[in-house]
Coordinates of C-alpha atoms in Angstrom, one line a residue:
Chain A
M1 CA 139.6 181.2 171.6
D2 CA 141.6 178.9 173.9
K3 CA 144.0 176.4 172.4
D4 CA 142.0 173.3 173.5
R5 CA 138.8 174.6 171.9
L6 CA 140.7 175.5 168.8
H7 CA 142.2 172.0 168.4
I8 CA 138.8 170.4 169.0
L9 CA 137.3 172.6 166.3
I10 CA 140.1 171.7 163.9
E11 CA 139.5 168.0 164.6
H12 CA 135.8 168.4 163.8
Y13 CA 136.7 170.4 160.7
F14 CA 138.9 167.7 159.3
D15 CA 136.2 165.1 160.1
G16 CA 133.7 167.2 158.1
D17 CA 131.6 167.7 161.2
T18 CA 131.6 171.5 161.5
T19 CA 128.7 173.7 160.7
L20 CA 129.1 176.8 158.6
G21 CA 129.1 179.0 161.7
E22 CA 131.8 176.9 163.3
E23 CA 133.9 177.0 160.1
R24 CA 133.7 180.8 160.2
E25 CA 134.6 180.8 163.8
L26 CA 137.6 178.5 163.2
R27 CA 138.8 180.6 160.2
A28 CA 138.7 183.8 162.3
A29 CA 140.5 182.2 165.2
L30 CA 143.2 180.8 163.0
L31 CA 143.8 184.1 161.2
A32 CA 144.0 185.8 164.6
L33 CA 147.0 183.7 165.6
A34 CA 150.4 185.3 165.7
P35 CA 153.0 183.3 163.9
A36 CA 154.6 182.3 167.2
E37 CA 151.3 180.9 168.4
R38 CA 150.9 178.5 165.5
D39 CA 151.6 174.8 165.9
Q40 CA 151.6 171.9 163.6
T41 CA 147.8 171.4 163.9
T42 CA 146.9 175.0 163.2
E43 CA 149.4 175.2 160.3
E44 CA 147.7 172.2 158.7
A45 CA 144.3 173.7 159.1
L46 CA 145.5 177.0 157.7
A47 CA 147.0 175.2 154.7
V48 CA 143.8 173.3 154.0
M49 CA 141.9 176.5 154.2
G50 CA 144.3 178.0 151.7
Y51 CA 146.0 180.5 154.0
A52 CA 149.5 179.0 154.4
R53 CA 152.0 176.8 152.7
M54 CA 152.9 173.5 154.2
E55 CA 156.6 172.6 154.1
A56 CA 157.5 169.0 153.3
A57 CA 157.5 167.1 156.6
P58 CA 160.6 165.1 157.5
A59 CA 160.0 161.3 158.0
G60 CA 158.6 160.4 161.4
N61 CA 157.0 163.8 161.8
A62 CA 153.3 164.1 162.6
A63 CA 152.6 165.4 159.1
S64 CA 154.3 162.4 157.5
A65 CA 152.6 160.4 154.8
D66 CA 150.9 157.9 157.1
S67 CA 149.6 160.5 159.7
P68 CA 145.8 160.6 160.1
M69 CA 145.8 164.4 159.9
R70 CA 147.5 164.3 156.4
W71 CA 145.0 161.6 155.3
R72 CA 142.1 163.8 156.5
R73 CA 143.6 166.8 154.8
M74 CA 143.8 165.0 151.5
L75 CA 140.3 163.6 151.9
L76 CA 139.0 167.1 152.7
R77 CA 140.7 168.6 149.7
G78 CA 139.2 165.9 147.5
T79 CA 135.8 166.5 149.1
A80 CA 136.1 170.2 148.6
A81 CA 137.1 169.7 144.9
A82 CA 134.2 167.3 144.4
A83 CA 131.8 169.8 146.0
V84 CA 133.1 172.6 143.7
A85 CA 132.7 170.3 140.7
A86 CA 129.2 169.4 141.9
V87 CA 128.2 173.0 142.2
L88 CA 129.6 173.8 138.7
A89 CA 127.8 170.8 137.2
V90 CA 124.5 171.8 138.8
T91 CA 124.8 175.4 137.9
A92 CA 125.6 174.5 134.3
V93 CA 122.3 172.6 134.0
L94 CA 120.2 174.8 136.2
P95 CA 119.1 177.2 133.4
R96 CA 117.8 174.2 131.4
F97 CA 115.9 172.9 134.4
A98 CA 114.6 176.4 135.1
G99 CA 113.3 176.6 131.5
D100 CA 111.6 173.2 132.0
G101 CA 110.5 174.1 135.5
G102 CA 112.7 171.3 136.8
G103 CA 113.3 172.6 140.3
E104 CA 115.1 171.1 143.3
C105 CA 114.9 167.6 144.8
I106 CA 117.3 167.4 147.7
A107 CA 117.4 165.7 151.1
Y108 CA 120.0 165.8 153.8
V109 CA 120.0 162.8 156.2
D110 CA 122.5 163.0 159.2
G111 CA 124.5 165.5 157.2
S112 CA 124.6 163.4 154.0
R113 CA 123.2 164.9 150.8
I114 CA 120.8 162.8 148.8
V115 CA 119.7 163.8 145.3
D116 CA 118.2 160.6 144.1
E117 CA 114.6 161.5 143.3
H118 CA 113.2 158.1 144.3
A119 CA 115.0 158.3 147.7
V120 CA 113.8 161.8 148.3
M121 CA 110.2 161.0 147.4
G122 CA 110.5 158.0 149.7
I123 CA 111.4 160.3 152.6
I124 CA 108.5 162.6 151.7
D125 CA 106.1 159.7 151.5
A126 CA 107.2 158.4 154.9
Q127 CA 106.8 161.9 156.5
L128 CA 103.4 162.5 155.0
G129 CA 102.4 159.0 156.1
E130 CA 103.4 159.8 159.7
M131 CA 101.4 163.0 159.5
G132 CA 98.4 161.2 158.1
E133 CA 98.5 158.6 161.0
A134 CA 98.6 161.5 163.5
A135 CA 95.8 163.3 161.7
D136 CA 93.7 160.1 161.8
D137 CA 94.6 159.6 165.4
V138 CA 93.3 163.1 166.2
S139 CA 90.1 162.4 164.2
R140 CA 89.5 159.2 166.2
Q141 CA 90.1 161.1 169.4
M142 CA 87.5 163.8 168.3
E143 CA 85.0 161.1 167.5
S144 CA 85.6 159.4 170.8
D145 CA 85.1 162.8 172.6
F146 CA 81.9 163.5 170.7
S147 CA 80.6 160.1 171.5
E148 CA 81.1 160.6 175.2
I149 CA 79.5 164.0 175.0
R150 CA 76.5 162.5 173.2
E151 CA 76.2 159.9 175.9
A152 CA 76.3 162.5 178.6
M153 CA 73.6 164.6 176.8
D154 CA 71.4 161.6 176.4
F155 CA 71.5 161.2 180.2
Chain B
M1 CA 130.5 170.5 150.8
A2 CA 129.5 173.7 152.6
L3 CA 129.8 175.6 149.3
A4 CA 127.5 173.1 147.6
V5 CA 125.0 173.3 150.5
A6 CA 125.0 177.1 150.5
S7 CA 124.6 177.3 146.7
L8 CA 121.8 174.8 146.3
L9 CA 119.8 175.7 149.3
S10 CA 119.8 179.3 148.5
I11 CA 117.2 178.7 145.8
D12 CA 113.7 179.4 147.3
A13 CA 115.3 180.2 150.6
C14 CA 112.9 183.0 151.0
A15 CA 109.8 180.9 150.5
Q16 CA 109.1 180.7 154.2
T17 CA 110.4 184.0 155.2
G18 CA 108.5 186.0 157.8
L19 CA 107.9 182.8 159.8
N20 CA 109.6 181.9 163.0
V21 CA 110.3 178.4 161.7
A22 CA 112.2 179.7 158.7
P23 CA 115.7 179.3 160.2
F24 CA 115.2 175.5 160.6
F25 CA 115.0 175.2 156.8
S26 CA 118.3 177.0 156.3
E27 CA 121.6 175.5 155.2
E28 CA 122.8 175.9 158.8
Y29 CA 120.7 173.0 159.9
A30 CA 121.0 170.9 156.8
S31 CA 124.3 169.4 158.0
E32 CA 123.0 168.7 161.6
K33 CA 123.3 165.2 162.7
K34 CA 119.9 163.6 163.8
L35 CA 118.2 165.9 161.3
T36 CA 116.6 165.0 158.0
S37 CA 115.7 167.9 155.7
V38 CA 113.9 167.8 152.4
T39 CA 113.6 170.5 149.7
L40 CA 111.3 170.0 146.7
T41 CA 110.5 172.8 144.3
G42 CA 109.5 173.3 140.7
E43 CA 108.5 170.4 138.4
K44 CA 109.3 167.8 141.0
C45 CA 107.0 169.5 143.5
G46 CA 104.3 170.0 140.9
K47 CA 103.6 166.2 140.9
L48 CA 102.3 166.7 144.4
G49 CA 100.3 169.7 143.3
L50 CA 102.6 172.1 145.2
R51 CA 105.0 174.9 144.5
V52 CA 107.3 174.3 147.4
Y53 CA 107.7 171.4 149.9
K54 CA 110.2 171.7 152.7
S55 CA 110.5 169.6 155.8
V56 CA 112.8 168.9 158.7
S57 CA 112.6 165.8 160.9
V58 CA 114.5 165.6 164.2
T59 CA 115.2 162.4 166.0
D60 CA 116.6 162.0 169.5
D61 CA 117.4 165.7 169.9
A62 CA 115.0 167.0 172.4
P63 CA 116.5 170.6 172.7
L64 CA 116.3 171.1 169.0
A65 CA 112.8 169.6 168.8
D66 CA 111.7 172.0 171.6
R67 CA 113.1 175.0 169.7
I68 CA 111.1 173.9 166.6
R69 CA 108.0 173.4 168.7
R70 CA 108.2 176.9 170.2
A71 CA 108.7 178.4 166.8
V72 CA 105.7 176.5 165.5
A73 CA 103.6 177.8 168.4
K74 CA 104.6 181.4 167.7
D75 CA 103.7 181.0 164.0
G76 CA 100.6 179.1 164.8
A77 CA 99.3 182.0 166.9
K78 CA 99.1 184.0 163.6
A79 CA 97.5 181.2 161.6
T80 CA 94.3 182.1 159.7
L81 CA 93.1 178.5 160.2
K82 CA 94.4 175.7 162.4
E83 CA 93.7 172.3 163.5
V84 CA 95.8 171.3 166.6
A85 CA 95.9 168.6 169.2
Y86 CA 97.7 168.5 172.5
R87 CA 98.8 165.4 174.4
G88 CA 100.4 165.4 177.9
G89 CA 100.4 169.1 177.9
E90 CA 102.5 169.3 174.7
L91 CA 101.6 170.3 171.2
Y92 CA 101.2 166.9 169.4
F93 CA 99.9 167.7 166.0
G94 CA 99.2 170.9 164.2
L95 CA 98.0 171.9 160.7
Y96 CA 98.2 175.6 160.2
S97 CA 97.1 177.8 157.3
M98 CA 99.5 180.7 157.2
G99 CA 97.6 182.8 154.6
G100 CA 98.7 183.8 151.2
K101 CA 96.9 183.8 147.9
G102 CA 96.9 181.5 144.9
A103 CA 100.2 179.7 144.4
G104 CA 101.5 181.6 147.5
R105 CA 99.2 179.9 150.0
R106 CA 101.3 178.6 152.8
Y107 CA 100.8 175.8 155.3
L108 CA 102.7 174.4 158.3
I109 CA 102.2 170.8 159.4
F110 CA 103.7 169.8 162.7
L111 CA 104.0 166.4 164.5
N112 CA 105.6 165.8 167.9
R113 CA 105.8 162.1 168.7
R114 CA 107.1 162.6 172.2
P115 CA 103.7 162.1 173.9
A116 CA 103.5 158.8 172.1
G117 CA 106.9 157.8 173.6
Q118 CA 109.1 158.5 170.6
E119 CA 111.5 161.4 170.5
K120 CA 110.8 162.5 167.0
T121 CA 109.5 165.8 165.6
I122 CA 108.5 166.6 162.0
L123 CA 107.8 170.0 160.5
V124 CA 106.5 170.4 157.0
Y125 CA 106.2 173.7 155.1
I126 CA 104.0 173.6 152.0
E127 CA 103.4 176.3 149.5
G128 CA 101.0 176.1 146.6
N129 CA 97.6 176.8 145.2
I130 CA 95.7 174.3 147.3
S131 CA 93.1 174.4 150.0
E132 CA 93.3 173.2 153.5
E133 CA 91.1 170.2 152.5
T134 CA 93.6 169.3 149.8
V135 CA 96.4 169.5 152.3
K136 CA 94.6 167.0 154.5
K137 CA 94.1 164.7 151.6
L138 CA 97.8 165.0 150.8
I139 CA 98.8 163.8 154.2
K140 CA 96.1 161.1 154.4
R141 CA 96.8 159.7 150.9

């Protein structure tokens, strides 16, 4: 992978915009780098992914406290920790739900996860409503076609 | 976040296996921008009289919408029963019975709003012990 593509992918990774496939691709590309090929950006990405230790940055360095990359790294770590906690919490209650036949109720909208039941059911209602309108539209078209055919046959 | 997605969406991931549309319900697409996906199973789904309800809705992403439409056309060719409508040479609406018995009866419902001037595609996968007539009542309720 060329350096530009790698940096773009790292940028997307820190923004939380990468797909699972892109994350795997990024991980493989980072691990394939020789030590001499690594720069500040790739080191930070490796650190967040847990493959390298970050040294404390001197003041004024790009990895200093007020750098966007450091902020994103902290945010990503927090997000990852929250995701792990969410998975642990859900798996802890899943057996109970399984016994009650609870099941899943999840939606993803523009990459954001929604577990509020009312919100998810609202999305379903909207989707089924659109399907219903289309089905009615098709029925009206059929009636219109039959009407024209009947007129033609009466002729 | 990827870990949470992979873990939670793995449940019932095999419900729509064997269908060309199956990949669009995977976790790979859940994080796509311009895509809305819904997964409803178990007790929550039982309120609708179903065992599984999955849907993907794509807005303003014509290439992805076209991929979904082609997959639906492939699966639709194997449908045991279908009710379809074309507009402007494109598949506009489709209700497909994909076979199965009892609670394993499967249906696909497809809507392509592009002929109506809106770049929006919705695909719904339903599984449950319901007839085609009941599916129609569900979408027309």
